[in-house]
Short mmCIF file of N, CA, C and O in Angstrom, two decimals:
data_model
loop_
_atom_site.label_atom_id
_atom_site.label_comp_id
_atom_site.label_asym_id
_atom_site.label_seq_id
_atom_site.Cartn_x
_atom_site.Cartn_y
_atom_site.Cartn_z
N UNK A 1 1.00 -1.07 0.15
CA UNK A 1 -0.31 -0.23 0.09
C UNK A 1 0.72 1.36 -0.16
O UNK A 1 1.83 1.40 0.47
N UNK A 2 0.57 2.24 -0.83
CA UNK A 2 1.49 3.44 -0.95
C UNK A 2 0.61 4.41 -0.25
O UNK A 2 -0.50 4.85 -0.21
N UNK A 3 1.42 4.77 1.32
CA UNK A 3 0.59 5.93 2.12
C UNK A 3 0.94 7.27 1.31
O UNK A 3 2.26 7.43 0.35
N UNK A 4 0.17 8.21 1.57
CA UNK A 4 0.12 9.60 0.73
C UNK A 4 0.25 10.75 1.83
O UNK A 4 -0.47 10.61 2.66
N UNK A 5 1.04 11.57 1.82
CA UNK A 5 1.29 12.45 2.86
C UNK A 5 0.16 13.75 2.54
O UNK A 5 -0.60 13.89 1.55
N UNK A 6 -0.58 14.03 3.40
CA UNK A 6 -1.45 15.07 3.27
C UNK A 6 -1.44 16.48 3.31
O UNK A 6 -2.19 17.52 3.05
N UNK A 7 -0.03 16.84 3.29
CA UNK A 7 0.54 18.16 3.70
C UNK A 7 0.04 18.78 2.14
O UNK A 7 0.26 20.08 2.14
N UNK A 8 -0.06 17.82 0.78
CA UNK A 8 -0.41 18.80 -0.44
C UNK A 8 -1.83 18.83 -0.85
O UNK A 8 -2.27 19.13 -2.05
N UNK A 9 -2.63 18.62 -0.22
CA UNK A 9 -4.12 18.23 0.04
C UNK A 9 -4.61 19.76 -0.49
O UNK A 9 -3.82 20.91 0.15
N UNK A 10 -6.10 19.59 -1.25
CA UNK A 10 -6.36 21.09 -1.02
C UNK A 10 -8.10 21.17 -1.10
O UNK A 10 -8.46 19.82 -1.06
N UNK A 11 -8.76 22.47 -0.89
CA UNK A 11 -10.04 22.73 -0.64
C UNK A 11 -10.17 23.85 -1.48
O UNK A 11 -9.85 24.67 -1.46
N UNK A 12 -11.04 23.67 -2.34
CA UNK A 12 -11.67 24.67 -3.21
C UNK A 12 -13.09 25.02 -2.97
O UNK A 12 -13.71 24.31 -2.87
N UNK A 13 -13.26 26.29 -2.59
CA UNK A 13 -15.01 26.60 -2.44
C UNK A 13 -15.08 28.06 -2.39
O UNK A 13 -14.36 28.62 -1.71
N UNK A 14 -15.95 28.68 -2.73
CA UNK A 14 -15.98 30.26 -3.15
C UNK A 14 -15.92 30.80 -1.66
O UNK A 14 -17.25 30.24 -0.73
N UNK A 15 -15.54 31.89 -1.56
CA UNK A 15 -15.73 32.52 0.11
C UNK A 15 -15.10 31.65 0.71
O UNK A 15 -14.69 32.20 2.39
N UNK A 16 -14.08 30.76 0.30
CA UNK A 16 -13.17 30.57 1.47
C UNK A 16 -12.18 29.48 0.67
O UNK A 16 -11.86 28.60 0.17
N UNK A 17 -10.62 30.71 1.26
CA UNK A 17 -10.02 30.88 0.29
C UNK A 17 -8.73 30.65 1.07
O UNK A 17 -7.41 30.51 0.27
N UNK A 18 -8.55 30.99 2.08
CA UNK A 18 -7.60 31.66 2.69
C UNK A 18 -7.23 30.45 3.90
O UNK A 18 -8.03 30.03 4.47
N UNK A 19 -5.98 29.59 4.12
CA UNK A 19 -5.24 28.83 5.14
C UNK A 19 -6.25 27.59 5.70
O UNK A 19 -6.14 27.44 6.86
N UNK A 20 -6.62 26.71 5.03
CA UNK A 20 -7.30 25.50 5.08
C UNK A 20 -6.21 24.52 5.16
O UNK A 20 -5.41 24.87 4.84
N UNK A 21 -6.33 23.92 6.29
CA UNK A 21 -5.51 23.03 6.89
C UNK A 21 -6.04 21.59 6.89
O UNK A 21 -4.82 20.78 7.15
N UNK A 22 -7.55 21.24 6.64
CA UNK A 22 -7.55 20.06 6.86
C UNK A 22 -8.82 20.00 6.46
O UNK A 22 -10.20 20.91 6.50
N UNK A 23 -9.50 18.54 6.19
CA UNK A 23 -10.61 18.51 5.52
C UNK A 23 -11.03 17.30 5.73
O UNK A 23 -9.90 16.03 5.63
N UNK A 24 -11.98 16.81 5.82
CA UNK A 24 -12.58 15.37 6.02
C UNK A 24 -14.15 15.15 5.02
O UNK A 24 -14.89 16.23 5.48
N UNK A 25 -14.32 14.00 4.62
CA UNK A 25 -15.32 13.87 3.68
C UNK A 25 -16.12 12.43 4.09
O UNK A 25 -15.44 11.63 4.50
N UNK A 26 -17.45 12.87 4.43
CA UNK A 26 -18.51 11.58 4.74
C UNK A 26 -19.36 11.06 3.66
O UNK A 26 -20.03 12.29 3.42
N UNK A 27 -19.07 10.06 2.93
CA UNK A 27 -19.78 9.85 1.87
C UNK A 27 -20.46 8.21 2.52
O UNK A 27 -20.18 7.58 2.52
N UNK A 28 -21.92 8.51 2.16
CA UNK A 28 -22.48 7.28 2.37
C UNK A 28 -23.80 6.85 1.83
O UNK A 28 -23.84 7.28 0.90
N UNK A 29 -23.90 5.41 1.67
CA UNK A 29 -25.26 4.60 0.71
C UNK A 29 -26.18 4.25 1.79
O UNK A 29 -25.84 3.37 2.82
N UNK A 30 -27.18 4.62 1.37
CA UNK A 30 -28.61 4.32 2.05
C UNK A 30 -28.34 2.61 1.67
O UNK A 30 -28.73 2.15 0.40
N UNK A 31 -28.89 1.39 2.62
CA UNK A 31 -29.40 0.44 2.27
C UNK A 31 -31.09 0.56 2.44
O UNK A 31 -31.02 0.65 3.67
N UNK A 32 -31.36 0.07 1.30
CA UNK A 32 -33.32 -0.24 1.79
C UNK A 32 -33.44 -1.79 1.82
O UNK A 32 -32.81 -2.63 1.36
N UNK A 33 -34.32 -2.23 2.52
CA UNK A 33 -34.85 -3.59 3.33
C UNK A 33 -35.68 -3.91 2.52
O UNK A 33 -37.15 -3.67 2.39
N UNK A 34 -35.20 -4.82 1.48
CA UNK A 34 -36.51 -5.52 0.46
C UNK A 34 -37.27 -7.11 0.65
O UNK A 34 -37.29 -7.61 -0.20
N UNK A 35 -36.86 -7.37 1.91
CA UNK A 35 -37.13 -8.48 2.27
C UNK A 35 -38.55 -8.94 2.28
O UNK A 35 -39.24 -8.21 2.32
N UNK A 36 -38.98 -10.42 1.85
CA UNK A 36 -40.08 -10.44 1.59
C UNK A 36 -40.00 -12.32 2.04
O UNK A 36 -39.37 -12.84 1.99
N UNK A 37 -41.33 -12.85 1.55
CA UNK A 37 -41.69 -14.12 2.13
C UNK A 37 -40.65 -14.93 1.63
O UNK A 37 -40.30 -16.16 1.63
N UNK A 38 -40.69 -14.43 0.22
CA UNK A 38 -39.80 -15.61 -0.93
C UNK A 38 -38.64 -15.42 -0.43
O UNK A 38 -37.49 -16.59 -1.07
N UNK A 39 -37.70 -15.08 0.51
CA UNK A 39 -36.26 -14.89 0.70
C UNK A 39 -36.05 -15.89 1.79
O UNK A 39 -34.70 -15.95 2.12
N UNK A 40 -36.71 -16.83 2.07
CA UNK A 40 -36.23 -17.79 2.89
C UNK A 40 -36.09 -17.40 4.40
O UNK A 40 -35.04 -17.55 4.67
N UNK A 41 -36.25 -16.64 4.96
CA UNK A 41 -35.98 -15.62 6.22
C UNK A 41 -34.35 -15.56 6.40
O UNK A 41 -33.94 -15.62 7.26
N UNK A 42 -34.23 -14.86 4.86
CA UNK A 42 -32.98 -14.47 5.12
C UNK A 42 -33.20 -12.63 4.54
O UNK A 42 -33.82 -12.69 3.34
N UNK A 43 -32.11 -11.58 5.43
CA UNK A 43 -32.66 -10.26 4.99
C UNK A 43 -32.37 -10.03 3.42
O UNK A 43 -31.26 -10.83 3.23
N UNK A 44 -32.91 -9.27 2.87
CA UNK A 44 -32.41 -8.63 1.04
C UNK A 44 -32.29 -7.71 1.03
O UNK A 44 -33.46 -6.59 1.76
N UNK A 45 -31.74 -7.12 0.53
CA UNK A 45 -31.37 -5.40 0.33
C UNK A 45 -30.74 -5.01 -0.80
O UNK A 45 -30.61 -5.60 -1.30
N UNK A 46 -31.21 -3.63 -1.20
CA UNK A 46 -31.03 -2.88 -2.49
C UNK A 46 -30.57 -1.45 -1.89
O UNK A 46 -30.68 -1.10 -0.81
N UNK A 47 -29.08 -1.01 -2.51
CA UNK A 47 -29.17 0.18 -2.71
C UNK A 47 -29.86 1.59 -2.59
O UNK A 47 -30.69 1.25 -3.85
N UNK A 48 -29.82 2.61 -1.93
CA UNK A 48 -30.73 3.20 -2.11
C UNK A 48 -30.16 4.78 -2.22
O UNK A 48 -29.36 4.53 -3.52
N UNK A 49 -30.47 5.67 -1.90
CA UNK A 49 -29.87 6.83 -1.99
C UNK A 49 -28.37 7.46 -1.53
O UNK A 49 -27.98 6.61 -0.23
N UNK A 50 -27.57 8.05 -1.87
CA UNK A 50 -26.04 8.68 -1.49
C UNK A 50 -26.29 9.79 -0.70
O UNK A 50 -27.37 10.57 -1.32
N UNK A 51 -25.41 9.92 -0.25
CA UNK A 51 -25.43 11.55 0.40
C UNK A 51 -24.02 11.57 1.03
O UNK A 51 -23.30 10.63 1.35
N UNK A 52 -23.59 12.89 1.27
CA UNK A 52 -22.10 13.12 1.72
C UNK A 52 -22.17 14.28 2.26
O UNK A 52 -23.25 15.38 2.19
N UNK A 53 -21.39 14.60 3.44
CA UNK A 53 -20.95 15.99 4.24
C UNK A 53 -19.58 16.29 4.16
O UNK A 53 -18.75 15.02 3.89
N UNK A 54 -19.00 17.60 4.25
CA UNK A 54 -17.59 17.53 4.87
C UNK A 54 -17.69 18.39 5.67
O UNK A 54 -18.49 19.27 6.34
N UNK A 55 -16.21 18.48 6.26
CA UNK A 55 -15.85 19.54 7.22
C UNK A 55 -14.28 20.11 6.57
O UNK A 55 -13.76 19.33 5.90
N UNK A 56 -14.14 21.07 6.90
CA UNK A 56 -13.06 21.93 6.52
C UNK A 56 -12.41 22.77 7.97
O UNK A 56 -13.31 23.38 8.32
N UNK A 57 -11.26 22.71 8.61
CA UNK A 57 -10.44 23.47 9.18
C UNK A 57 -9.45 24.59 8.89
O UNK A 57 -8.88 24.19 7.92
N UNK A 58 -9.70 25.61 9.05
CA UNK A 58 -8.73 27.12 8.06
C UNK A 58 -8.13 27.87 9.62
O UNK A 58 -8.97 27.69 10.37
N UNK A 59 -7.38 28.27 9.36
CA UNK A 59 -6.63 29.05 10.02
C UNK A 59 -7.54 30.43 9.90
O UNK A 59 -7.60 30.95 8.83
N UNK A 60 -8.33 30.79 11.07
CA UNK A 60 -9.03 32.22 11.09
C UNK A 60 -8.74 33.54 10.07
O UNK A 60 -7.16 33.65 10.07
N UNK A 61 -9.39 33.82 8.73
CA UNK A 61 -8.61 35.01 7.91
C UNK A 61 -9.75 35.69 7.76
O UNK A 61 -10.86 34.97 7.08
N UNK A 62 -9.51 36.88 7.84
CA UNK A 62 -11.07 37.56 7.37
C UNK A 62 -10.97 37.37 5.68
O UNK A 62 -12.19 37.90 5.38
N UNK A 63 -10.62 37.06 4.94
CA UNK A 63 -10.79 37.11 3.84
C UNK A 63 -11.71 35.65 3.06
O UNK A 63 -12.31 35.54 2.88
N UNK A 64 -11.94 34.80 4.46
CA UNK A 64 -12.87 33.69 4.46
C UNK A 64 -14.10 34.44 4.37
O UNK A 64 -14.38 34.50 6.04
N UNK A 65 -15.16 34.39 3.94
CA UNK A 65 -16.52 34.90 4.01
C UNK A 65 -17.56 33.97 3.85
O UNK A 65 -18.98 34.08 3.97
N UNK A 66 -17.19 32.79 3.85
CA UNK A 66 -18.29 31.46 3.90
C UNK A 66 -18.95 31.51 4.81
O UNK A 66 -18.51 31.87 6.18
N UNK A 67 -20.43 31.20 4.77
CA UNK A 67 -21.02 31.37 5.90
C UNK A 67 -22.39 30.65 5.56
O UNK A 67 -22.48 29.98 4.57
N UNK A 68 -23.36 29.90 6.92
CA UNK A 68 -24.35 29.11 6.83
C UNK A 68 -25.25 29.55 5.68
O UNK A 68 -25.85 30.86 5.73
N UNK A 69 -25.73 28.86 4.68
CA UNK A 69 -26.77 29.21 3.69
C UNK A 69 -25.99 29.42 2.51
O UNK A 69 -26.35 29.17 1.65
N UNK A 70 -24.74 29.60 2.33
CA UNK A 70 -24.20 29.64 0.79
C UNK A 70 -24.09 28.45 0.50
O UNK A 70 -23.67 27.32 0.93
N UNK A 71 -24.06 28.31 -1.08
CA UNK A 71 -24.20 27.30 -2.01
C UNK A 71 -23.01 27.28 -2.88
O UNK A 71 -23.22 28.45 -3.58
N UNK A 72 -22.04 26.45 -3.42
CA UNK A 72 -21.16 26.85 -4.03
C UNK A 72 -20.43 25.20 -4.72
O UNK A 72 -21.19 24.61 -3.52
N UNK A 73 -20.01 25.40 -5.18
CA UNK A 73 -18.97 24.00 -5.96
C UNK A 73 -17.99 23.92 -4.60
O UNK A 73 -17.28 24.68 -4.64
N UNK A 74 -17.82 22.53 -4.34
CA UNK A 74 -16.85 22.29 -3.19
C UNK A 74 -15.86 21.24 -4.03
O UNK A 74 -16.46 20.18 -4.33
N UNK A 75 -14.52 21.29 -4.03
CA UNK A 75 -13.64 20.08 -4.38
C UNK A 75 -12.93 19.92 -3.18
O UNK A 75 -11.92 21.27 -2.85
N UNK A 76 -12.14 18.74 -3.14
CA UNK A 76 -11.70 18.54 -2.12
C UNK A 76 -10.31 17.66 -2.73
O UNK A 76 -10.59 16.28 -3.46
N UNK A 77 -9.24 17.80 -2.93
CA UNK A 77 -8.46 16.98 -3.80
C UNK A 77 -6.76 16.22 -2.38
O UNK A 77 -6.81 17.36 -1.82
N UNK A 78 -6.97 15.21 -2.77
CA UNK A 78 -5.77 14.92 -1.69
C UNK A 78 -4.25 14.54 -2.47
O UNK A 78 -4.45 14.94 -3.81
N UNK A 79 -3.56 14.99 -1.69
CA UNK A 79 -1.98 15.16 -2.60
C UNK A 79 -1.60 14.02 -3.52
O UNK A 79 -1.01 14.40 -4.49
N UNK A 80 -2.20 13.33 -3.95
CA UNK A 80 -1.83 11.90 -4.55
C UNK A 80 -2.76 12.55 -6.13
O UNK A 80 -2.55 12.15 -7.19
N UNK A 81 -3.81 13.47 -5.87
CA UNK A 81 -4.69 13.81 -7.03
C UNK A 81 -6.06 13.61 -7.31
O UNK A 81 -6.71 13.90 -7.97
N UNK A 82 -6.33 12.80 -6.13
CA UNK A 82 -7.82 12.31 -6.37
C UNK A 82 -8.00 13.36 -5.86
O UNK A 82 -8.19 14.12 -4.86
N UNK A 83 -9.36 13.49 -6.53
CA UNK A 83 -10.30 14.56 -6.20
C UNK A 83 -11.86 14.23 -5.99
O UNK A 83 -12.67 13.27 -7.05
N UNK A 84 -12.41 14.67 -5.11
CA UNK A 84 -13.88 14.64 -4.89
C UNK A 84 -14.86 16.18 -4.68
O UNK A 84 -14.32 16.88 -4.44
N UNK A 85 -15.88 16.01 -5.85
CA UNK A 85 -16.49 17.51 -6.05
C UNK A 85 -17.89 17.61 -6.13
O UNK A 85 -18.64 16.29 -6.40
N UNK A 86 -18.25 18.38 -6.22
CA UNK A 86 -19.90 18.63 -5.94
C UNK A 86 -20.18 19.73 -5.05
O UNK A 86 -19.39 20.62 -5.05
N UNK A 87 -21.53 19.91 -5.35
CA UNK A 87 -22.50 21.65 -5.20
C UNK A 87 -22.30 21.04 -3.68
O UNK A 87 -22.64 19.68 -3.33
N UNK A 88 -22.09 22.07 -2.82
CA UNK A 88 -22.54 21.82 -1.04
C UNK A 88 -23.02 23.23 -0.40
O UNK A 88 -22.66 24.04 -1.40
N UNK A 89 -23.58 22.94 0.63
CA UNK A 89 -24.13 24.51 1.34
C UNK A 89 -23.67 24.19 2.39
O UNK A 89 -23.41 23.41 3.11
N UNK A 90 -22.82 25.55 2.71
CA UNK A 90 -22.39 25.65 4.31
C UNK A 90 -23.89 25.37 5.43
O UNK A 90 -24.38 25.98 5.05
N UNK A 91 -23.32 24.07 6.07
CA UNK A 91 -24.36 24.38 6.98
C UNK A 91 -23.82 24.83 8.41
O UNK A 91 -24.90 24.79 9.41
N UNK A 92 -22.82 24.95 8.86
CA UNK A 92 -22.16 25.32 9.87
C UNK A 92 -21.19 26.28 9.81
O UNK A 92 -19.54 25.89 8.89
N UNK A 93 -20.64 26.92 10.45
CA UNK A 93 -19.21 27.90 11.04
C UNK A 93 -18.95 27.69 12.66
O UNK A 93 -20.05 28.16 12.97
N UNK A 94 -17.65 27.35 12.95
CA UNK A 94 -17.72 27.27 14.20
C UNK A 94 -16.18 28.09 14.61
O UNK A 94 -15.46 27.81 13.57
N UNK A 95 -15.95 29.15 15.01
CA UNK A 95 -15.05 30.04 15.24
C UNK A 95 -13.97 29.84 17.00
O UNK A 95 -14.95 29.72 17.69
N UNK A 96 -13.06 29.29 16.99
CA UNK A 96 -11.93 28.50 17.87
C UNK A 96 -11.17 29.73 18.23
O UNK A 96 -10.10 29.88 17.88
N UNK A 97 -11.04 30.34 19.52
CA UNK A 97 -10.19 31.17 19.69
C UNK A 97 -9.48 30.80 21.45
O UNK A 97 -10.34 30.81 22.17
N UNK A 98 -8.25 30.12 21.12
CA UNK A 98 -7.67 29.64 22.09
C UNK A 98 -6.01 30.70 22.82
O UNK A 98 -5.55 31.11 21.97
N UNK A 99 -6.33 31.05 23.77
CA UNK A 99 -4.90 31.99 24.47
C UNK A 99 -3.62 31.57 23.72
O UNK A 99 -2.82 32.24 23.56
N UNK A 100 -3.49 29.90 23.98
CA UNK A 100 -2.46 29.39 23.67
C UNK A 100 -2.28 28.73 22.14
O UNK A 100 -1.30 28.45 22.00
N UNK A 101 -3.38 29.46 21.16
CA UNK A 101 -3.31 28.87 19.88
C UNK A 101 -3.35 29.88 18.90
O UNK A 101 -3.77 31.09 19.33
N UNK A 102 -3.90 29.36 17.60
CA UNK A 102 -4.13 30.13 16.77
C UNK A 102 -5.83 30.24 16.20
O UNK A 102 -6.21 29.10 16.76
N UNK A 103 -6.19 31.43 16.08
CA UNK A 103 -7.62 31.18 15.81
C UNK A 103 -7.91 30.22 14.60
O UNK A 103 -7.32 30.58 13.74
N UNK A 104 -9.12 29.58 14.93
CA UNK A 104 -9.50 28.44 13.52
C UNK A 104 -10.75 28.54 13.67
O UNK A 104 -11.53 28.95 14.36
N UNK A 105 -10.96 28.55 12.67
CA UNK A 105 -12.28 28.30 11.86
C UNK A 105 -12.58 27.11 11.31
O UNK A 105 -11.94 26.35 10.65
N UNK A 106 -14.08 26.49 11.71
CA UNK A 106 -14.45 25.07 11.58
C UNK A 106 -15.83 25.12 10.33
O UNK A 106 -16.47 25.74 11.14
N UNK A 107 -15.31 24.73 9.18
CA UNK A 107 -16.95 24.88 8.22
C UNK A 107 -17.25 23.43 8.18
O UNK A 107 -16.40 22.37 7.99
N UNK A 108 -18.92 23.30 8.20
CA UNK A 108 -19.67 21.77 7.86
C UNK A 108 -20.32 22.29 6.63
O UNK A 108 -21.25 23.07 6.40
N UNK A 109 -20.14 21.30 5.94
CA UNK A 109 -21.04 21.60 4.55
C UNK A 109 -21.77 19.73 4.11
O UNK A 109 -21.67 18.77 4.45
N UNK A 110 -22.92 20.46 3.65
CA UNK A 110 -23.81 19.12 3.03
C UNK A 110 -23.91 18.92 1.76
O UNK A 110 -23.87 20.58 0.80
N UNK A 111 -23.72 17.85 1.08
CA UNK A 111 -23.30 18.13 -0.22
C UNK A 111 -25.03 17.91 -0.88
O UNK A 111 -25.70 17.29 -0.05
N UNK A 112 -25.53 18.25 -1.82
CA UNK A 112 -26.70 18.34 -2.60
C UNK A 112 -25.99 17.69 -3.77
O UNK A 112 -25.64 18.25 -4.88
N UNK A 113 -26.74 16.92 -4.49
CA UNK A 113 -26.78 15.82 -5.61
C UNK A 113 -25.56 15.05 -5.56
O UNK A 113 -25.19 14.81 -4.38
N UNK A 114 -24.80 14.74 -6.52
CA UNK A 114 -23.94 13.47 -6.77
C UNK A 114 -22.56 14.21 -6.46
O UNK A 114 -21.98 15.43 -6.52
N UNK A 115 -21.78 13.45 -5.47
CA UNK A 115 -20.35 13.64 -5.65
C UNK A 115 -19.44 12.88 -6.68
O UNK A 115 -19.54 11.72 -6.76
N UNK A 116 -18.82 13.54 -7.37
CA UNK A 116 -18.08 13.20 -8.52
C UNK A 116 -16.57 13.07 -7.68
O UNK A 116 -16.02 13.61 -6.94
N UNK A 117 -16.39 11.92 -8.15
CA UNK A 117 -14.77 11.04 -7.98
C UNK A 117 -14.15 10.65 -9.09
O UNK A 117 -14.66 10.14 -10.08
N UNK A 118 -12.96 11.31 -9.26
CA UNK A 118 -12.05 11.68 -10.73
C UNK A 118 -10.47 11.81 -9.49
O UNK A 118 -9.86 12.01 -8.35
#
């Protein structure tokens, strides 16, 4: 297995342009129970809807003006070049100020529509 360093990753989103240092993607597949009497007492399932969310942490910067309710194209890139993209709505903004650290902002996103993986 080839490990990949995270230091070359990136995030692109309108109004969130400065100081991004970490992102997380959560991509889910819903599973629907389609069990019926013909299944001989064994559960049967089929794929349902997909959904995805993301979070990003950035050093606080006045240039970042993304706020809850904003909707734009979100692109998350791993150092290796693998890219995840789609339209996302900002659902949350949390700012953390610590006397012993750097002020950080954490953004939460809800994907709307399909997630593209390239």
